[in-house]
XYZ file of C-alpha atoms in Angstrom:
411
model
C -83.793 101.562 38.374
C -81.623 104.123 40.117
C -78.002 103.889 38.988
C -74.695 105.017 40.451
C -71.144 104.976 39.158
C -70.022 103.263 42.365
C -72.201 101.358 44.800
C -70.651 100.421 48.152
C -72.378 97.708 50.178
C -71.666 97.927 53.893
C -71.550 100.866 56.302
C -68.687 99.759 58.540
C -65.123 101.058 58.437
C -64.367 99.535 55.046
C -67.445 100.884 53.285
C -67.292 104.318 54.873
C -63.588 104.708 54.161
C -64.072 103.614 50.549
C -66.621 106.395 50.035
C -64.381 108.916 51.786
C -61.339 107.813 49.770
C -63.178 108.153 46.458
C -63.912 111.790 47.178
C -60.376 112.368 48.463
C -59.144 110.982 45.144
C -61.325 113.572 43.351
C -63.694 110.966 41.963
C -66.499 113.001 40.432
C -68.987 110.245 39.711
C -72.050 109.297 41.709
C -71.536 107.195 44.839
C -74.068 105.286 46.927
C -73.282 103.814 50.334
C -75.775 101.128 51.375
C -75.922 99.888 54.947
C -78.352 97.449 56.513
C -78.192 99.299 59.807
C -80.427 102.193 60.793
C -77.428 104.377 61.684
C -74.847 106.319 59.730
C -71.402 104.646 59.661
C -69.739 104.413 63.059
C -66.629 102.920 64.637
C -66.922 99.277 65.679
C -64.008 98.777 68.131
C -65.543 101.009 70.855
C -68.653 98.809 70.954
C -66.983 96.312 73.306
C -65.027 99.014 75.134
C -66.040 102.651 75.675
C -69.538 102.448 74.202
C -70.424 99.370 76.264
C -69.071 101.029 79.407
C -70.928 104.274 78.686
C -67.719 106.306 78.474
C -68.458 107.383 74.900
C -71.818 108.366 73.495
C -72.918 107.252 70.045
C -72.321 110.623 68.430
C -68.669 110.361 69.516
C -68.144 107.101 67.618
C -69.602 108.254 64.308
C -66.968 107.970 61.576
C -68.190 111.290 60.194
C -71.074 113.589 61.174
C -74.228 112.728 59.252
C -74.025 116.002 57.297
C -70.657 114.915 55.869
C -72.231 112.410 53.496
C -74.617 114.963 52.005
C -71.872 117.552 51.682
C -69.732 115.069 49.704
C -72.664 114.017 47.485
C -72.554 110.471 48.825
C -76.010 108.897 48.789
C -76.166 107.237 52.216
C -78.957 104.649 52.290
C -79.507 103.299 55.804
C -81.790 100.337 56.486
C -80.935 98.913 53.076
C -79.929 95.247 53.043
C -78.662 93.789 49.770
C -80.058 90.329 49.086
C -78.699 89.608 45.600
C -76.130 90.724 43.046
C -76.655 90.508 39.292
C -73.268 90.906 37.570
C -74.774 90.683 34.074
C -77.158 93.583 34.717
C -74.628 95.316 36.993
C -77.144 95.823 39.751
C -77.841 94.789 43.318
C -81.282 93.935 44.634
C -82.386 94.778 48.153
C -84.557 92.689 50.445
C -87.519 94.827 49.399
C -86.909 94.001 45.737
C -85.472 97.366 44.699
C -82.811 97.241 41.982
C -79.849 99.629 42.234
C -77.476 99.780 39.287
C -73.707 100.144 39.529
C -70.737 100.787 37.302
C -68.374 99.489 39.996
C -69.445 97.550 43.079
C -67.386 97.594 46.285
C -68.544 94.862 48.662
C -67.712 95.869 52.232
C -70.436 94.044 54.143
C -68.063 92.597 56.734
C -69.586 89.720 58.629
C -72.257 88.649 61.056
C -71.558 87.463 64.580
C -71.149 83.692 64.633
C -73.978 82.123 66.622
C -73.284 79.374 69.086
C -74.667 76.095 67.765
C -76.248 74.534 70.806
C -79.721 74.235 72.351
C -80.839 77.489 73.946
C -78.882 79.771 71.616
C -82.068 81.720 70.873
C -83.105 82.401 74.479
C -83.603 85.970 75.642
C -80.516 87.339 77.351
C -78.086 85.818 74.823
C -76.119 88.560 73.083
C -73.376 89.258 70.591
C -71.396 92.490 70.265
C -71.383 93.374 66.587
C -73.576 96.443 66.187
C -74.805 99.459 68.121
C -78.211 97.813 68.400
C -76.588 94.713 69.938
C -74.910 96.768 72.647
C -77.979 98.921 73.314
C -80.047 95.779 73.966
C -77.341 94.379 76.202
C -76.982 97.567 78.244
C -80.747 97.849 78.715
C -80.783 94.433 80.411
C -77.736 94.929 82.640
C -79.492 96.417 85.699
C -81.301 93.100 86.266
C -78.161 91.006 85.746
C -75.844 89.698 88.484
C -73.982 86.912 86.699
C -72.650 86.969 83.142
C -71.042 84.181 81.151
C -68.859 85.259 78.253
C -68.261 82.530 75.673
C -65.048 83.071 73.723
C -61.635 84.339 74.795
C -60.775 86.548 71.839
C -60.616 90.337 71.784
C -64.401 90.857 71.962
C -64.928 88.401 74.799
C -62.045 89.718 76.876
C -62.974 93.358 76.349
C -66.605 92.730 77.276
C -65.524 90.727 80.331
C -63.291 93.607 81.458
C -66.065 96.191 81.123
C -68.644 94.069 82.949
C -66.235 93.076 85.719
C -65.493 96.767 86.309
C -69.259 97.342 86.421
C -69.510 94.923 89.350
C -70.940 91.891 87.572
C -69.837 88.352 88.415
C -68.215 87.316 85.127
C -67.177 83.853 83.992
C -65.281 83.537 80.723
C -65.428 80.184 78.916
C -62.836 79.371 76.258
C -62.740 76.119 74.288
C -58.985 76.245 73.685
C -56.238 75.935 76.275
C -55.601 79.683 76.389
C -57.237 83.002 75.541
C -56.191 84.941 72.433
C -54.997 81.652 70.950
C -55.550 82.740 67.331
C -53.783 86.083 67.571
C -51.055 86.007 70.221
C -48.330 83.865 71.754
C -48.709 81.799 74.896
C -46.895 84.268 77.166
C -49.332 87.050 76.339
C -52.278 84.698 76.791
C -51.130 83.790 80.288
C -50.575 87.444 81.180
C -54.153 88.347 80.225
C -55.629 85.303 81.931
C -53.894 86.339 85.160
C -55.019 89.943 84.684
C -58.669 88.978 84.339
C -58.520 86.660 87.321
C -56.994 89.474 89.374
C -60.072 91.561 88.506
C -62.446 88.846 89.683
C -63.214 87.144 86.363
C -63.429 83.360 86.505
C -61.506 82.059 83.499
C -62.352 78.509 82.421
C -60.129 77.059 79.692
C -60.520 73.835 77.673
C -64.250 74.033 78.310
C -67.036 73.443 75.811
C -70.654 74.511 76.113
C -73.286 71.792 75.941
C -76.369 74.019 76.062
C -77.861 77.227 77.379
C -80.610 76.564 79.899
C -83.809 78.470 80.592
C -87.428 78.575 79.567
C -87.753 81.860 77.700
C -84.760 83.639 79.181
C -81.307 82.232 79.792
C -80.623 81.114 83.352
C -77.388 79.221 82.995
C -74.723 77.694 80.795
C -74.265 73.930 80.933
C -70.735 72.729 80.143
C -69.888 69.353 78.606
C -68.724 68.026 81.974
C -72.150 68.762 83.441
C -71.193 71.920 85.332
C -73.931 74.562 85.356
C -72.763 78.178 85.364
C -75.568 80.459 86.596
C -76.127 83.414 84.251
C -78.815 85.962 83.610
C -76.865 87.106 80.548
C -74.625 85.339 78.037
C -72.328 87.133 75.609
C -71.124 85.079 72.662
C -67.858 86.203 71.081
C -66.719 83.330 68.870
C -65.884 85.174 65.660
C -67.803 86.202 62.585
C -69.259 84.639 59.462
C -68.275 86.720 56.392
C -71.370 88.280 54.840
C -70.759 87.198 51.257
C -73.686 84.902 50.410
C -75.037 87.207 47.634
C -71.599 87.349 46.014
C -71.107 83.584 46.135
C -74.585 83.081 44.679
C -73.614 85.448 41.858
C -70.615 83.291 40.967
C -67.829 85.180 42.729
C -65.004 82.884 43.831
C -64.859 82.272 47.555
C -61.799 82.142 49.761
C -60.127 78.809 50.529
C -61.466 76.368 53.102
C -60.833 77.586 56.605
C -60.560 81.199 55.410
C -63.903 81.943 53.780
C -65.031 85.286 52.417
C -64.370 85.999 48.743
C -61.023 85.973 46.992
C -59.532 89.293 45.848
C -56.303 90.348 44.135
C -53.905 93.154 45.055
C -56.346 95.730 43.649
C -59.204 94.214 45.697
C -60.836 92.817 42.552
C -62.842 89.612 42.663
C -62.875 87.320 39.640
C -66.126 88.904 38.408
C -65.775 92.099 36.394
C -66.812 95.274 38.174
C -66.900 93.755 41.670
C -64.335 94.428 44.385
C -64.372 93.298 48.019
C -62.620 94.873 50.999
C -62.328 94.506 54.756
C -63.301 91.561 56.940
C -64.790 89.557 54.058
C -61.863 89.912 51.607
C -59.552 86.886 51.401
C -56.198 87.966 49.993
C -52.600 86.808 49.664
C -50.728 88.632 52.417
C -46.974 89.225 52.289
C -46.797 89.307 56.100
C -48.284 85.816 56.253
C -45.629 84.418 53.875
C -48.013 84.912 50.967
C -50.772 82.772 52.458
C -54.364 83.701 51.671
C -55.961 85.110 54.817
C -58.694 87.437 55.983
C -57.821 90.257 58.373
C -60.553 91.435 60.716
C -59.166 94.835 61.644
C -59.804 98.525 61.151
C -56.328 98.863 59.645
C -57.070 96.326 56.922
C -60.482 97.831 56.218
C -59.027 101.314 55.837
C -56.050 100.257 53.734
C -58.061 98.091 51.363
C -60.656 100.858 51.014
C -57.916 103.233 49.895
C -56.585 100.679 47.397
C -60.034 100.086 45.889
C -60.738 103.810 45.560
C -57.372 104.573 43.990
C -57.701 101.682 41.567
C -61.140 102.896 40.481
C -59.765 106.343 39.616
C -56.999 104.723 37.566
C -54.034 104.888 39.901
C -51.400 102.137 39.824
C -51.721 100.683 43.302
C -51.450 97.364 45.126
C -52.330 96.356 48.669
C -49.265 95.961 50.884
C -49.672 97.013 54.500
C -48.289 95.780 57.792
C -51.188 94.366 59.844
C -51.825 95.960 63.206
C -54.438 95.624 65.915
C -55.229 96.942 69.363
C -57.256 96.059 72.436
C -58.109 97.986 75.612
C -58.714 95.956 78.773
C -58.701 97.566 82.226
C -55.746 99.977 82.195
C -53.850 97.918 79.634
C -53.488 98.947 75.996
C -52.373 96.052 73.821
C -50.975 97.057 70.428
C -49.928 94.399 67.959
C -47.994 94.828 64.727
C -47.412 91.966 62.311
C -48.701 88.399 62.415
C -47.159 86.086 64.998
C -48.545 82.822 63.579
C -45.730 80.426 62.823
C -43.164 82.075 65.092
C -40.405 79.849 66.460
C -38.946 82.191 69.090
C -40.304 84.793 71.501
C -38.212 87.549 73.060
C -39.515 89.567 75.998
C -38.670 93.254 76.428
C -39.365 94.579 79.903
C -41.048 93.064 82.925
C -44.750 92.105 82.767
C -44.982 92.897 86.494
C -44.383 96.545 85.565
C -47.438 96.403 83.273
C -45.333 97.803 80.429
C -43.545 95.293 78.209
C -43.337 93.880 74.697
C -43.061 90.428 73.196
C -41.118 90.154 69.947
C -41.854 87.173 67.713
C -39.202 85.716 65.416
C -39.284 83.148 62.648
C -35.953 81.824 61.450
C -34.302 84.784 63.145
C -36.464 87.448 61.478
C -38.814 89.768 63.356
C -42.366 89.028 62.233
C -44.537 90.610 64.956
C -44.681 92.405 68.288
C -47.268 92.448 71.052
C -46.837 95.646 73.055
C -48.591 96.171 76.393
C -48.537 99.809 77.497
C -45.417 100.140 75.333
C -46.265 102.675 72.638
C -42.663 103.374 71.620
C -41.949 99.714 70.982
C -45.122 99.444 68.904
C -44.255 102.470 66.777
C -40.587 101.607 66.334
C -41.176 97.880 65.950
C -43.221 98.422 62.801
C -40.039 99.100 60.821
C -38.496 95.838 62.047
C -41.565 93.877 60.933
C -41.735 95.670 57.584
C -38.084 94.865 56.893
C -38.213 91.339 58.290
C -35.143 92.428 60.209
C -32.664 89.977 61.673
C -31.719 91.266 65.133
C -29.827 89.412 67.889
C -32.333 88.288 70.523
C -30.231 89.725 73.345
C -30.444 93.162 71.743
C -34.210 92.857 71.327
C -34.500 91.854 74.987
C -32.677 94.957 76.235
C -35.307 97.676 76.876
C -32.551 100.290 77.169
C -31.910 99.867 73.423
C -34.587 101.665 71.380
C -35.897 99.375 68.662
C -35.267 102.022 66.011
C -31.513 101.670 66.659
C -31.634 97.929 65.883
C -32.672 98.238 62.248
C -29.546 97.679 60.214
């Protein structure tokens, strides 16, 4: 059995950054980075944006050049899927039966695209956007496609809809809730983006549920619960992810609470099983910016920050995870940047005019700033971070005045 001081499972942002951070922290032990994909670690956000549109080639989304891993003595094992974890033996077992020993295990496997649970989900032409291979298959089929149905009005669905609408496809977006971005943004921002997509020719259907996908071997349409048939030669499903933690749960690691999922970690990214940490999309943790609630954050920021915490803890540094959440999305010529978590807000303050295509929404709870959504408003995003970090109490009329820089409102 080959053994390493640290084995990292998962080649996304979290896993790659954990390996990088270990070497930055002068960790001299052996490190293995195992990824189920055939490729070296690469950035995921561009998959539904610049990579899908063809504006960035694959080599431009690599997290590091392939030579980097060899130069840092990081054993990069592509095409290696971990099927089981044995905490007693301190080893993982791959799908091929190979055992790989570890001193410390960092689980950074992220999640798999959630499949739509309806008849026809397995027809040809039904896609998710989770990996390079997913997007390559999708792009290869596009020349024969006229009509696309996107199921799900979150970041992935909206970004894919924007790219395909710009490519001249007839796009219909179907969202089960009464607005897009319902899990991550306030109603005003949802309405702004719904209007924006409609202005670009996307048909946005809200409060709609899918009954089945129709076709013999290849999808030909999407049947809604009310009987409406939406013609489609391609369907893109963007309804979230399922945390890839089954081997950890089977090994006895405590899972996250109901409705959150993943596995539970502490401020040093430790699970309740000795020698096993979890980071990134699959790590359920108590978050100070969610009033201490246990949540999972599916973001590059969280993956990077938790990777740094895990690496520093392994080398013996006194460290705890505490980072302001932030996210971004590119759609058409709009850059949305979000800082903080707006869930539970009781007041929204608008800075600027949405008609100008540059504005911010500030979310308050009991008078304190908890989050901002900034559309083409980089300064507000950068300066608003301090307000969120401090939980600042600022008069709403001051927040609403775009002539007052946010940095001047922190008292």
